CSV table of C-alpha atoms and ligand atoms in Angstrom, one decimal:
chain,number,residue,atom,x,y,z
A,4,MET,CA,23.7,-61.1,-64.0
A,5,LYS,CA,23.8,-64.8,-64.5
A,6,ALA,CA,27.0,-66.9,-64.2
A,7,LYS,CA,27.8,-70.6,-64.4
A,8,ALA,CA,29.4,-71.6,-61.1
A,9,ALA,CA,30.6,-74.8,-59.3
A,10,VAL,CA,28.5,-75.0,-56.1
A,11,LEU,CA,29.2,-77.3,-53.1
A,12,PHE,CA,25.8,-77.9,-51.5
A,13,GLU,CA,26.8,-80.5,-48.9
A,14,VAL,CA,29.9,-82.2,-47.6
A,15,GLY,CA,30.6,-85.4,-49.3
A,16,GLN,CA,29.0,-84.3,-52.6
A,17,ARG,CA,30.8,-83.3,-55.8
A,18,LEU,CA,30.6,-79.9,-57.3
A,19,ASP,CA,27.3,-79.0,-59.0
A,20,ILE,CA,27.6,-76.5,-61.9
A,21,ARG,CA,24.6,-74.2,-61.7
A,22,GLU,CA,23.6,-70.9,-63.2
A,23,VAL,CA,23.7,-68.5,-60.2
A,24,ASP,CA,22.7,-64.9,-59.9
A,25,VAL,CA,25.6,-62.5,-59.3
A,26,GLN,CA,24.9,-59.0,-58.0
A,27,ALA,CA,26.8,-55.9,-59.2
A,28,PRO,CA,29.8,-55.0,-57.1
A,29,ARG,CA,29.0,-52.6,-54.3
A,30,ALA,CA,31.3,-49.9,-52.9
A,31,GLY,CA,34.9,-51.1,-52.6
A,32,GLU,CA,34.2,-54.3,-54.6
A,33,VAL,CA,35.4,-55.6,-57.9
A,34,LEU,CA,33.6,-57.9,-60.4
A,35,ILE,CA,36.0,-60.3,-62.0
A,36,ARG,CA,35.4,-62.3,-65.2
A,37,MET,CA,37.4,-65.4,-64.3
A,38,ALA,CA,39.6,-66.9,-67.0
A,39,ALA,CA,41.1,-69.8,-65.1
A,40,GLY,CA,40.6,-71.5,-61.7
A,41,GLY,CA,43.3,-73.6,-60.1
A,42,VAL,CA,42.6,-77.1,-58.8
A,43,CYS,CA,44.0,-77.1,-55.3
A,44,HIS,CA,43.6,-79.8,-52.6
A,45,SER,CA,42.1,-77.3,-50.2
A,46,ASP,CA,38.9,-77.3,-52.2
A,47,LEU,CA,38.9,-81.1,-52.0
A,48,HIS,CA,39.3,-80.8,-48.2
A,49,ALA,CA,36.1,-78.6,-48.3
A,50,MET,CA,34.3,-81.3,-50.3
A,51,THR,CA,35.3,-84.0,-47.9
A,52,GLY,CA,34.6,-81.9,-44.8
A,53,HIS,CA,38.3,-81.8,-43.6
A,54,LEU,CA,38.1,-78.1,-44.0
A,55,VAL,CA,34.9,-76.7,-42.5
A,56,VAL,CA,33.3,-74.3,-44.9
A,57,ALA,CA,30.0,-72.3,-44.7
A,58,LEU,CA,27.7,-74.0,-47.3
A,59,PRO,CA,26.3,-73.9,-49.9
A,60,ALA,CA,29.3,-72.2,-51.4
A,61,ILE,CA,31.0,-71.6,-54.8
A,62,LEU,CA,34.4,-73.1,-54.3
A,63,GLY,CA,37.8,-72.2,-55.9
A,64,HIS,CA,40.4,-70.0,-54.4
A,65,GLU,CA,43.2,-69.9,-57.0
A,66,GLY,CA,42.4,-68.0,-60.1
A,67,ALA,CA,43.0,-65.2,-62.5
A,68,GLY,CA,40.8,-63.1,-64.7
A,69,VAL,CA,39.8,-59.7,-66.0
A,70,VAL,CA,38.1,-56.9,-64.2
A,71,ALA,CA,34.5,-56.6,-65.7
A,72,ASP,CA,33.2,-53.8,-63.4
A,73,VAL,CA,34.1,-51.9,-60.2
A,74,GLY,CA,31.9,-50.5,-57.4
A,75,PRO,CA,32.1,-46.9,-56.2
A,76,GLY,CA,35.4,-45.9,-54.6
A,77,VAL,CA,37.6,-48.6,-56.2
A,78,THR,CA,40.9,-47.0,-57.2
A,79,SER,CA,43.5,-49.7,-57.6
A,80,VAL,CA,41.9,-51.5,-60.6
A,81,LYS,CA,39.6,-50.6,-63.5
A,82,PRO,CA,37.6,-52.7,-66.1
A,83,GLY,CA,39.9,-54.5,-68.4
A,84,ASP,CA,42.8,-54.9,-65.9
A,85,HIS,CA,44.1,-58.5,-65.4
A,86,VAL,CA,44.0,-59.5,-61.8
A,87,ILE,CA,44.6,-62.3,-59.3
A,88,PRO,CA,42.1,-62.7,-56.5
A,89,LEU,CA,43.9,-63.1,-53.1
A,90,TRP,CA,42.2,-65.8,-51.0
A,91,ARG,CA,43.0,-64.2,-47.7
A,92,LEU,CA,41.4,-60.7,-47.6
A,93,SER,CA,43.4,-58.2,-45.6
A,94,CYS,CA,42.0,-55.1,-44.1
A,95,GLY,CA,45.3,-53.2,-44.2
A,96,VAL,CA,44.8,-51.5,-40.8
A,97,CYS,CA,44.7,-54.2,-38.1
A,98,GLU,CA,47.6,-55.3,-35.9
A,99,TYR,CA,48.6,-58.2,-38.2
A,100,CYS,CA,48.3,-56.2,-41.5
A,101,SER,CA,50.3,-53.4,-39.9
A,102,ASP,CA,53.0,-56.0,-39.0
A,103,GLY,CA,53.3,-57.3,-42.5
A,104,ARG,CA,51.3,-60.4,-41.8
A,105,PRO,CA,48.2,-59.9,-43.9
A,106,ALA,CA,47.4,-63.6,-44.0
A,107,LEU,CA,46.6,-63.4,-40.3
A,108,CYS,CA,44.2,-60.5,-40.7
A,109,ASN,CA,41.0,-61.1,-38.6
A,110,ALA,CA,38.8,-59.6,-41.3
A,111,GLY,CA,40.1,-62.2,-43.7
A,112,MET,CA,39.5,-64.9,-41.2
A,113,GLN,CA,35.9,-63.6,-40.7
A,114,VAL,CA,35.2,-63.8,-44.5
A,115,ARG,CA,36.7,-67.3,-44.6
A,116,MET,CA,34.6,-68.6,-41.7
A,117,THR,CA,31.3,-67.0,-42.6
A,118,GLY,CA,31.5,-67.3,-46.4
A,119,ARG,CA,30.2,-63.7,-46.6
A,120,LEU,CA,31.9,-60.5,-47.7
A,121,PRO,CA,33.0,-58.0,-45.0
A,122,ASP,CA,29.5,-56.3,-44.9
A,123,GLY,CA,28.0,-59.7,-43.9
A,124,THR,CA,26.1,-60.4,-47.1
A,125,THR,CA,26.8,-62.4,-50.3
A,126,ARG,CA,26.7,-61.4,-53.9
A,127,PHE,CA,25.7,-64.9,-55.1
A,128,SER,CA,22.3,-66.4,-54.9
A,129,LEU,CA,20.3,-69.3,-56.5
A,130,ASP,CA,16.5,-69.2,-56.6
A,131,GLY,CA,16.6,-66.3,-54.1
A,132,LYS,CA,18.7,-68.2,-51.5
A,133,GLU,CA,22.2,-67.0,-50.7
A,134,ILE,CA,25.3,-68.9,-51.9
A,135,LYS,CA,28.5,-68.3,-49.9
A,136,HIS,CA,31.8,-67.1,-51.1
A,137,PHE,CA,34.6,-69.6,-50.5
A,138,ALA,CA,37.7,-67.9,-49.1
A,139,GLY,CA,36.1,-64.6,-50.2
A,140,VAL,CA,37.1,-65.2,-53.8
A,141,SER,CA,35.0,-68.2,-55.3
A,142,THR,CA,37.1,-68.6,-58.4
A,143,PHE,CA,35.0,-71.5,-59.8
A,144,SER,CA,32.5,-69.0,-61.2
A,145,GLU,CA,32.4,-67.2,-64.6
A,146,TYR,CA,32.0,-64.0,-62.6
A,147,SER,CA,32.9,-63.3,-59.0
A,148,VAL,CA,32.6,-60.3,-56.8
A,149,VAL,CA,35.7,-59.7,-54.6
A,150,PRO,CA,36.6,-56.9,-52.2
A,151,GLU,CA,39.2,-54.6,-53.6
A,152,GLY,CA,41.5,-55.6,-50.7
A,153,ALA,CA,41.7,-59.1,-52.2
A,154,VAL,CA,42.4,-58.1,-55.8
A,155,LEU,CA,45.9,-57.7,-57.2
A,156,LYS,CA,46.6,-56.3,-60.7
A,157,ILE,CA,49.1,-58.2,-62.8
A,158,PRO,CA,50.8,-57.4,-66.1
A,159,PRO,CA,48.5,-58.1,-69.0
A,160,GLU,CA,51.0,-60.1,-71.0
A,161,LEU,CA,51.2,-62.9,-68.3
A,162,PRO,CA,49.1,-65.9,-69.5
A,163,LEU,CA,46.1,-66.0,-67.2
A,164,ASP,CA,46.2,-69.8,-66.8
A,165,ARG,CA,49.7,-69.6,-65.4
A,166,ALA,CA,49.0,-66.4,-63.4
A,167,ALA,CA,46.2,-68.3,-61.6
A,168,LEU,CA,48.8,-70.7,-60.1
A,169,LEU,CA,50.6,-67.7,-58.4
A,170,GLY,CA,47.6,-67.1,-56.2
A,171,CYS,CA,47.8,-70.3,-54.2
A,172,ALA,CA,50.2,-73.1,-55.2
A,173,VAL,CA,53.2,-70.9,-55.9
A,174,ILE,CA,52.9,-68.3,-53.2
A,175,THR,CA,52.0,-70.9,-50.6
A,176,GLY,CA,54.9,-73.3,-51.4
A,177,VAL,CA,57.6,-70.7,-52.2
A,178,GLY,CA,56.4,-68.5,-49.4
A,179,ALA,CA,56.6,-71.2,-46.8
A,180,VAL,CA,60.3,-71.7,-47.7
A,181,ILE,CA,61.3,-68.1,-48.1
A,182,ASN,CA,59.1,-66.1,-45.8
A,183,CYS,CA,58.4,-68.6,-43.0
A,184,ALA,CA,61.4,-70.8,-42.8
A,185,ARG,CA,63.9,-68.3,-44.4
A,186,VAL,CA,65.9,-71.2,-45.8
A,187,ARG,CA,69.5,-70.3,-46.0
A,188,PRO,CA,71.9,-71.0,-48.9
A,189,GLY,CA,73.8,-74.3,-48.5
A,190,SER,CA,71.2,-75.8,-46.2
A,191,SER,CA,69.4,-79.1,-46.4
A,192,VAL,CA,65.6,-79.4,-47.0
A,193,VAL,CA,63.0,-82.2,-47.2
A,194,VAL,CA,59.6,-81.7,-48.7
A,195,PHE,CA,56.9,-84.2,-47.8
A,196,GLY,CA,54.2,-84.3,-50.5
A,197,THR,CA,55.2,-83.0,-54.0
A,198,GLY,CA,51.8,-82.0,-55.4
A,199,GLY,CA,51.0,-78.6,-56.7
A,200,VAL,CA,52.0,-76.8,-53.5
A,201,GLY,CA,54.9,-79.1,-52.5
A,202,LEU,CA,56.6,-78.7,-55.9
A,203,ASN,CA,56.7,-75.0,-55.1
A,204,ALA,CA,58.3,-75.7,-51.7
A,205,VAL,CA,60.9,-77.7,-53.7
A,206,GLN,CA,61.5,-74.8,-56.2
A,207,GLY,CA,61.4,-72.3,-53.3
A,208,ALA,CA,64.3,-74.3,-51.7
A,209,ARG,CA,66.2,-74.3,-55.0
A,210,ILE,CA,65.7,-70.5,-55.4
A,211,ALA,CA,66.8,-70.0,-51.8
A,212,GLY,CA,70.0,-71.8,-52.6
A,213,ALA,CA,69.5,-75.0,-50.6
A,214,GLU,CA,72.2,-77.5,-51.3
A,215,LYS,CA,70.3,-80.7,-50.6
A,216,ILE,CA,66.6,-80.9,-51.5
A,217,VAL,CA,64.9,-84.2,-50.7
A,218,ALA,CA,61.4,-84.8,-52.1
A,219,VAL,CA,59.2,-87.4,-50.5
A,220,ASP,CA,56.0,-88.8,-52.0
A,221,LEU,CA,54.2,-92.0,-52.5
A,222,LEU,CA,54.1,-91.7,-56.3
A,223,ASP,CA,57.2,-92.0,-58.6
A,224,ARG,CA,55.4,-89.7,-61.1
A,225,LYS,CA,55.4,-86.9,-58.4
A,226,LEU,CA,59.0,-87.5,-57.6
A,227,GLU,CA,59.9,-87.1,-61.3
A,228,PHE,CA,58.1,-83.7,-61.3
A,229,ALA,CA,60.1,-82.9,-58.1
A,230,LYS,CA,63.4,-83.5,-59.9
A,231,LYS,CA,62.4,-81.0,-62.6
A,232,PHE,CA,61.6,-78.4,-59.9
A,233,GLY,CA,65.0,-78.8,-58.2
A,234,ALA,CA,64.9,-81.9,-55.9
A,235,THR,CA,68.4,-83.3,-55.6
A,236,HIS,CA,67.2,-86.6,-54.1
A,237,THR,CA,63.9,-88.4,-54.0
A,238,VAL,CA,62.4,-90.8,-51.5
A,239,ASN,CA,59.4,-93.0,-52.3
A,240,ALA,CA,57.7,-93.3,-48.9
A,241,ALA,CA,55.8,-96.4,-50.1
A,242,GLN,CA,59.1,-98.2,-50.2
A,243,GLY,CA,60.2,-98.1,-46.5
A,244,ASP,CA,60.5,-95.6,-43.7
A,245,PRO,CA,61.0,-92.2,-45.2
A,246,VAL,CA,62.6,-90.8,-42.0
A,247,ALA,CA,65.4,-93.4,-42.1
A,248,GLN,CA,66.0,-92.7,-45.8
A,249,VAL,CA,66.2,-88.9,-45.3
A,250,ARG,CA,68.5,-89.3,-42.4
A,251,ALA,CA,70.7,-91.7,-44.4
A,252,LEU,CA,70.9,-89.0,-47.1
A,253,THR,CA,72.3,-86.6,-44.6
A,254,GLY,CA,74.8,-88.9,-43.0
A,255,GLY,CA,72.5,-89.4,-40.0
A,256,ARG,CA,72.5,-85.7,-39.1
A,257,GLY,CA,69.0,-84.8,-40.3
A,258,VAL,CA,67.9,-81.8,-42.3
A,259,ASP,CA,67.8,-78.1,-41.5
A,260,TYR,CA,64.3,-77.6,-42.8
A,261,ALA,CA,61.3,-79.9,-43.3
A,262,PHE,CA,58.1,-79.0,-45.0
A,263,GLU,CA,54.9,-81.1,-44.7
A,264,VAL,CA,52.6,-80.3,-47.7
A,265,ILE,CA,50.1,-83.1,-47.3
A,266,GLY,CA,48.0,-82.6,-44.2
A,267,LEU,CA,48.4,-85.9,-42.3
A,268,PRO,CA,49.5,-86.3,-38.6
A,269,LYS,CA,51.8,-89.2,-39.7
A,270,THR,CA,53.7,-87.2,-42.2
A,271,ILE,CA,53.8,-84.1,-39.9
A,272,ARG,CA,55.6,-86.3,-37.4
A,273,GLN,CA,57.8,-87.8,-40.1
A,274,ALA,CA,58.8,-84.3,-41.2
A,275,TYR,CA,59.7,-83.4,-37.6
A,276,ASP,CA,61.6,-86.6,-37.1
A,277,CYS,CA,63.9,-85.7,-40.1
A,278,LEU,CA,65.2,-82.6,-38.4
A,279,ALA,CA,68.8,-82.0,-37.3
A,280,LYS,CA,69.5,-80.0,-34.1
A,281,ARG,CA,68.0,-76.5,-34.5
A,282,GLY,CA,66.0,-77.7,-37.5
A,283,MET,CA,62.6,-76.3,-38.3
A,284,ALA,CA,59.6,-78.2,-39.5
A,285,VAL,CA,56.9,-76.2,-41.3
A,286,VAL,CA,53.4,-77.6,-41.7
A,287,VAL,CA,51.6,-76.4,-44.8
A,288,GLY,CA,49.2,-79.3,-45.3
A,289,VAL,CA,45.6,-78.8,-44.0
A,290,THR,CA,44.3,-81.4,-41.5
A,291,PRO,CA,40.8,-81.8,-40.1
A,292,MET,CA,40.1,-79.1,-37.5
A,293,THR,CA,40.6,-81.3,-34.4
A,294,THR,CA,43.8,-83.1,-35.5
A,295,GLU,CA,46.6,-83.2,-33.0
A,296,VAL,CA,50.2,-84.2,-33.4
A,297,ALA,CA,52.6,-85.2,-30.6
A,298,VAL,CA,56.3,-84.6,-30.7
A,299,PRO,CA,59.0,-85.4,-28.1
A,300,VAL,CA,59.4,-82.3,-26.0
A,301,MET,CA,63.0,-83.3,-25.2
A,302,SER,CA,64.0,-82.6,-28.8
A,303,LEU,CA,62.4,-79.1,-28.6
A,304,VAL,CA,64.5,-78.3,-25.6
A,305,PHE,CA,67.8,-80.2,-25.9
A,306,GLU,CA,68.0,-79.9,-29.7
A,307,GLU,CA,66.2,-76.5,-30.1
A,308,ARG,CA,64.0,-77.9,-32.9
A,309,VAL,CA,61.1,-75.7,-34.1
A,310,LEU,CA,57.7,-76.9,-35.2
A,311,THR,CA,55.6,-74.2,-36.9
A,312,GLY,CA,53.0,-73.7,-39.6
A,313,SER,CA,52.5,-71.4,-42.6
A,314,ILE,CA,49.3,-70.0,-44.0
A,315,TYR,CA,49.3,-68.5,-47.5
A,316,GLY,CA,53.1,-68.7,-47.6
A,317,SER,CA,53.3,-66.3,-44.7
A,318,SER,CA,53.3,-63.8,-47.5
A,319,ARG,CA,52.7,-60.2,-48.3
A,320,PRO,CA,51.0,-60.9,-51.7
A,321,ARG,CA,51.2,-57.4,-53.0
A,322,ILE,CA,55.0,-57.5,-52.5
A,323,ASP,CA,55.6,-61.2,-53.1
A,324,ILE,CA,53.5,-61.9,-56.2
A,325,PRO,CA,55.2,-59.2,-58.3
A,326,LYS,CA,58.6,-60.7,-57.3
A,327,LEU,CA,57.4,-64.1,-58.3
A,328,ILE,CA,56.4,-62.7,-61.7
A,329,ASP,CA,59.9,-61.3,-62.1
A,330,LEU,CA,61.4,-64.7,-61.2
A,331,TYR,CA,59.1,-66.4,-63.8
A,332,ARG,CA,60.1,-63.9,-66.5
A,333,ALA,CA,63.8,-64.5,-65.6
A,334,GLY,CA,63.2,-68.2,-66.1
A,335,THR,CA,63.9,-69.0,-62.4
A,336,LEU,CA,60.4,-69.8,-61.3
A,337,LYS,CA,58.9,-72.7,-63.2
A,338,LEU,CA,55.2,-72.0,-64.0
A,339,ASP,CA,54.8,-73.5,-67.4
A,340,GLU,CA,56.1,-76.9,-66.1
A,341,LEU,CA,53.7,-76.7,-63.2
A,342,LEU,CA,50.6,-76.5,-65.4
A,343,THR,CA,50.4,-80.1,-66.6
A,344,ARG,CA,46.7,-80.2,-67.5
A,345,THR,CA,43.9,-77.8,-68.5
A,346,TYR,CA,40.2,-78.8,-68.2
A,347,PRO,CA,37.1,-77.1,-69.6
A,348,PHE,CA,35.1,-75.7,-66.6
A,349,LYS,CA,32.3,-78.3,-67.1
A,350,GLU,CA,34.9,-81.1,-66.4
A,351,ILE,CA,35.7,-79.7,-63.0
A,352,ASN,CA,34.8,-82.9,-61.1
A,353,GLU,CA,37.1,-84.9,-63.4
A,354,ALA,CA,39.8,-82.4,-62.6
A,355,TYR,CA,39.4,-83.2,-58.9
A,356,ALA,CA,39.3,-86.9,-59.6
A,357,ALA,CA,42.6,-86.6,-61.4
A,358,LEU,CA,44.0,-84.7,-58.5
A,359,GLU,CA,43.0,-87.4,-56.1
A,360,ARG,CA,44.6,-90.0,-58.4
A,361,GLY,CA,47.8,-88.0,-58.3
A,362,GLU,CA,48.0,-87.6,-62.0
A,363,VAL,CA,48.8,-83.9,-62.3
A,364,ALA,CA,51.4,-81.5,-61.0
A,365,ARG,CA,48.8,-78.7,-61.1
A,366,SER,CA,45.7,-78.3,-63.3
A,367,VAL,CA,43.4,-75.4,-64.0
A,368,VAL,CA,39.8,-75.2,-65.3
A,369,THR,CA,39.3,-72.6,-68.0
A,370,PHE,CA,36.1,-70.6,-68.6
B,419,PAD,P1,48.2,-82.5,-53.9
B,419,PAD,O1,47.1,-83.5,-53.9
B,419,PAD,O2,48.5,-81.9,-55.3
B,419,PAD,O3,49.5,-83.0,-53.3
B,419,PAD,C1,49.6,-83.8,-52.2
B,419,PAD,C2,50.8,-84.8,-52.4
B,419,PAD,O4,51.0,-85.6,-51.2
B,419,PAD,C3,50.5,-85.8,-53.5
B,419,PAD,O5,51.6,-85.8,-54.5
B,419,PAD,C4,50.4,-87.1,-52.8
B,419,PAD,O6,50.9,-88.2,-53.6
B,419,PAD,C5,51.3,-86.9,-51.6
B,419,PAD,N1,51.1,-87.8,-50.5
B,419,PAD,C6,49.9,-88.2,-50.0
B,419,PAD,N2,50.1,-89.0,-48.9
B,419,PAD,C7,51.4,-89.1,-48.7
B,419,PAD,C8,52.3,-89.8,-47.8
B,419,PAD,N3,51.7,-90.5,-46.8
B,419,PAD,N4,53.6,-89.6,-47.9
B,419,PAD,C9,54.1,-88.9,-48.9
B,419,PAD,N5,53.4,-88.2,-49.8
B,419,PAD,C10,52.1,-88.3,-49.7
B,419,PAD,O7,47.7,-81.3,-53.0
B,419,PAD,P2,48.2,-79.7,-53.0
B,419,PAD,O8,49.6,-79.6,-53.3
B,419,PAD,O9,47.1,-78.9,-53.7
B,419,PAD,O10,47.9,-79.4,-51.4
B,419,PAD,C11,48.7,-80.0,-50.4
B,419,PAD,C12,48.3,-79.6,-49.0
B,419,PAD,O11,48.5,-78.2,-48.8
B,419,PAD,C13,46.8,-79.8,-48.8
B,419,PAD,O12,46.5,-80.3,-47.5
B,419,PAD,C14,46.2,-78.4,-49.0
B,419,PAD,O13,45.0,-78.2,-48.3
B,419,PAD,C15,47.3,-77.6,-48.3
B,419,PAD,C16,47.4,-76.1,-48.6
B,419,PAD,N6,47.7,-75.3,-47.6
B,419,PAD,C17,47.8,-74.0,-47.8
B,419,PAD,C18,48.2,-73.1,-46.7
B,419,PAD,O14,48.1,-71.9,-46.8
B,419,PAD,N7,48.8,-73.7,-45.6
B,419,PAD,C19,47.5,-73.4,-49.1
B,419,PAD,C20,47.1,-74.3,-50.1
B,419,PAD,C21,47.1,-75.7,-49.9
B,420,ZN,ZN1,45.1,-73.6,-52.5
């Protein structure tokens, strides 16, 4: 079948909407008719080359849609089901999957690095040449073939444009706070970068019962969003050293948890420098592959500080996404407020330009 899809041919280029060929799903695979694709900074990192991706590829890793067809042996979904594709495939049987760490699955990493499905081939092509799958899900396509292990059924009444956000921004941000850092009630938190993912770290901290939640960004517009998501204090890093400002807000002590949701060495170091003794800094932002960050070892030892990272919200999506849906239904998790703009698919490059200008909380393209 044919489908319109946003292809990245080379680093440095914008997305090119082309009519690609999509093969039928094979055994254990699911064909999804995509309804909405989320506009995440990680795709932009792929376009700029910060994130190394096998090209040409159909980008997009946040999305939601309806099952159009299934290959032999698929049991967990059927045509007509509403689903979210999970951008880190998990095999279910390896050491990491068995340990409740599906985001660390080697099979998922293999798909991510090669741009091919687990059998080593692709279901997309253009003029007979293979087009790669980004993160195994390629949500910027009217139709995408995804392994069953990366497809999660969701309730049909959930609006698909909002459901899409659960698949990356929400699970990554909330998960970093709840699964990785395990933020405790009454604690103090700083979040560097309050874009689509960072706002979810802010609301994750609110849901976890943090008492002080400081949002740091360069744009007042983003800080206003952050207040709606639960920030108790805001710091504009364009107006002076953010570390000094965060420390001042905690009476000099520093915070219990810091989240870096930008992907810059400078802000990773700033997040670390905001910590109190025994504090934990979690890096969520994606940097170029070779980036290094130095921290003073003395503070690791004498203050027992922790510096770590979180991929895909350190989550178990099949357990965590249904919980997030319950929190949305209860009015606790803000999804409607997160979706500040919707673009028709053909305006996808404009959607990315708006992300770069920092205009939106999160946007989606709709098909
Ligand atoms: P976004 O562009 O919506 O948000 C980034 C925010 O950072 C914006 O609000 C900027 O204004 C702000 N910012 C930029 N520079 C600074 C600075 N020096 N000081 C303070 N604020 C600043 O991006 P996003 O929320 O979609 O993604 C954020 C990062 O998270 C990005 O690097 C993305 O690739 C990464 C990500 N990681 C995972 C994961 O699993 N670890 C998943 C998804 C996204
Ligand atoms: Zn993402």
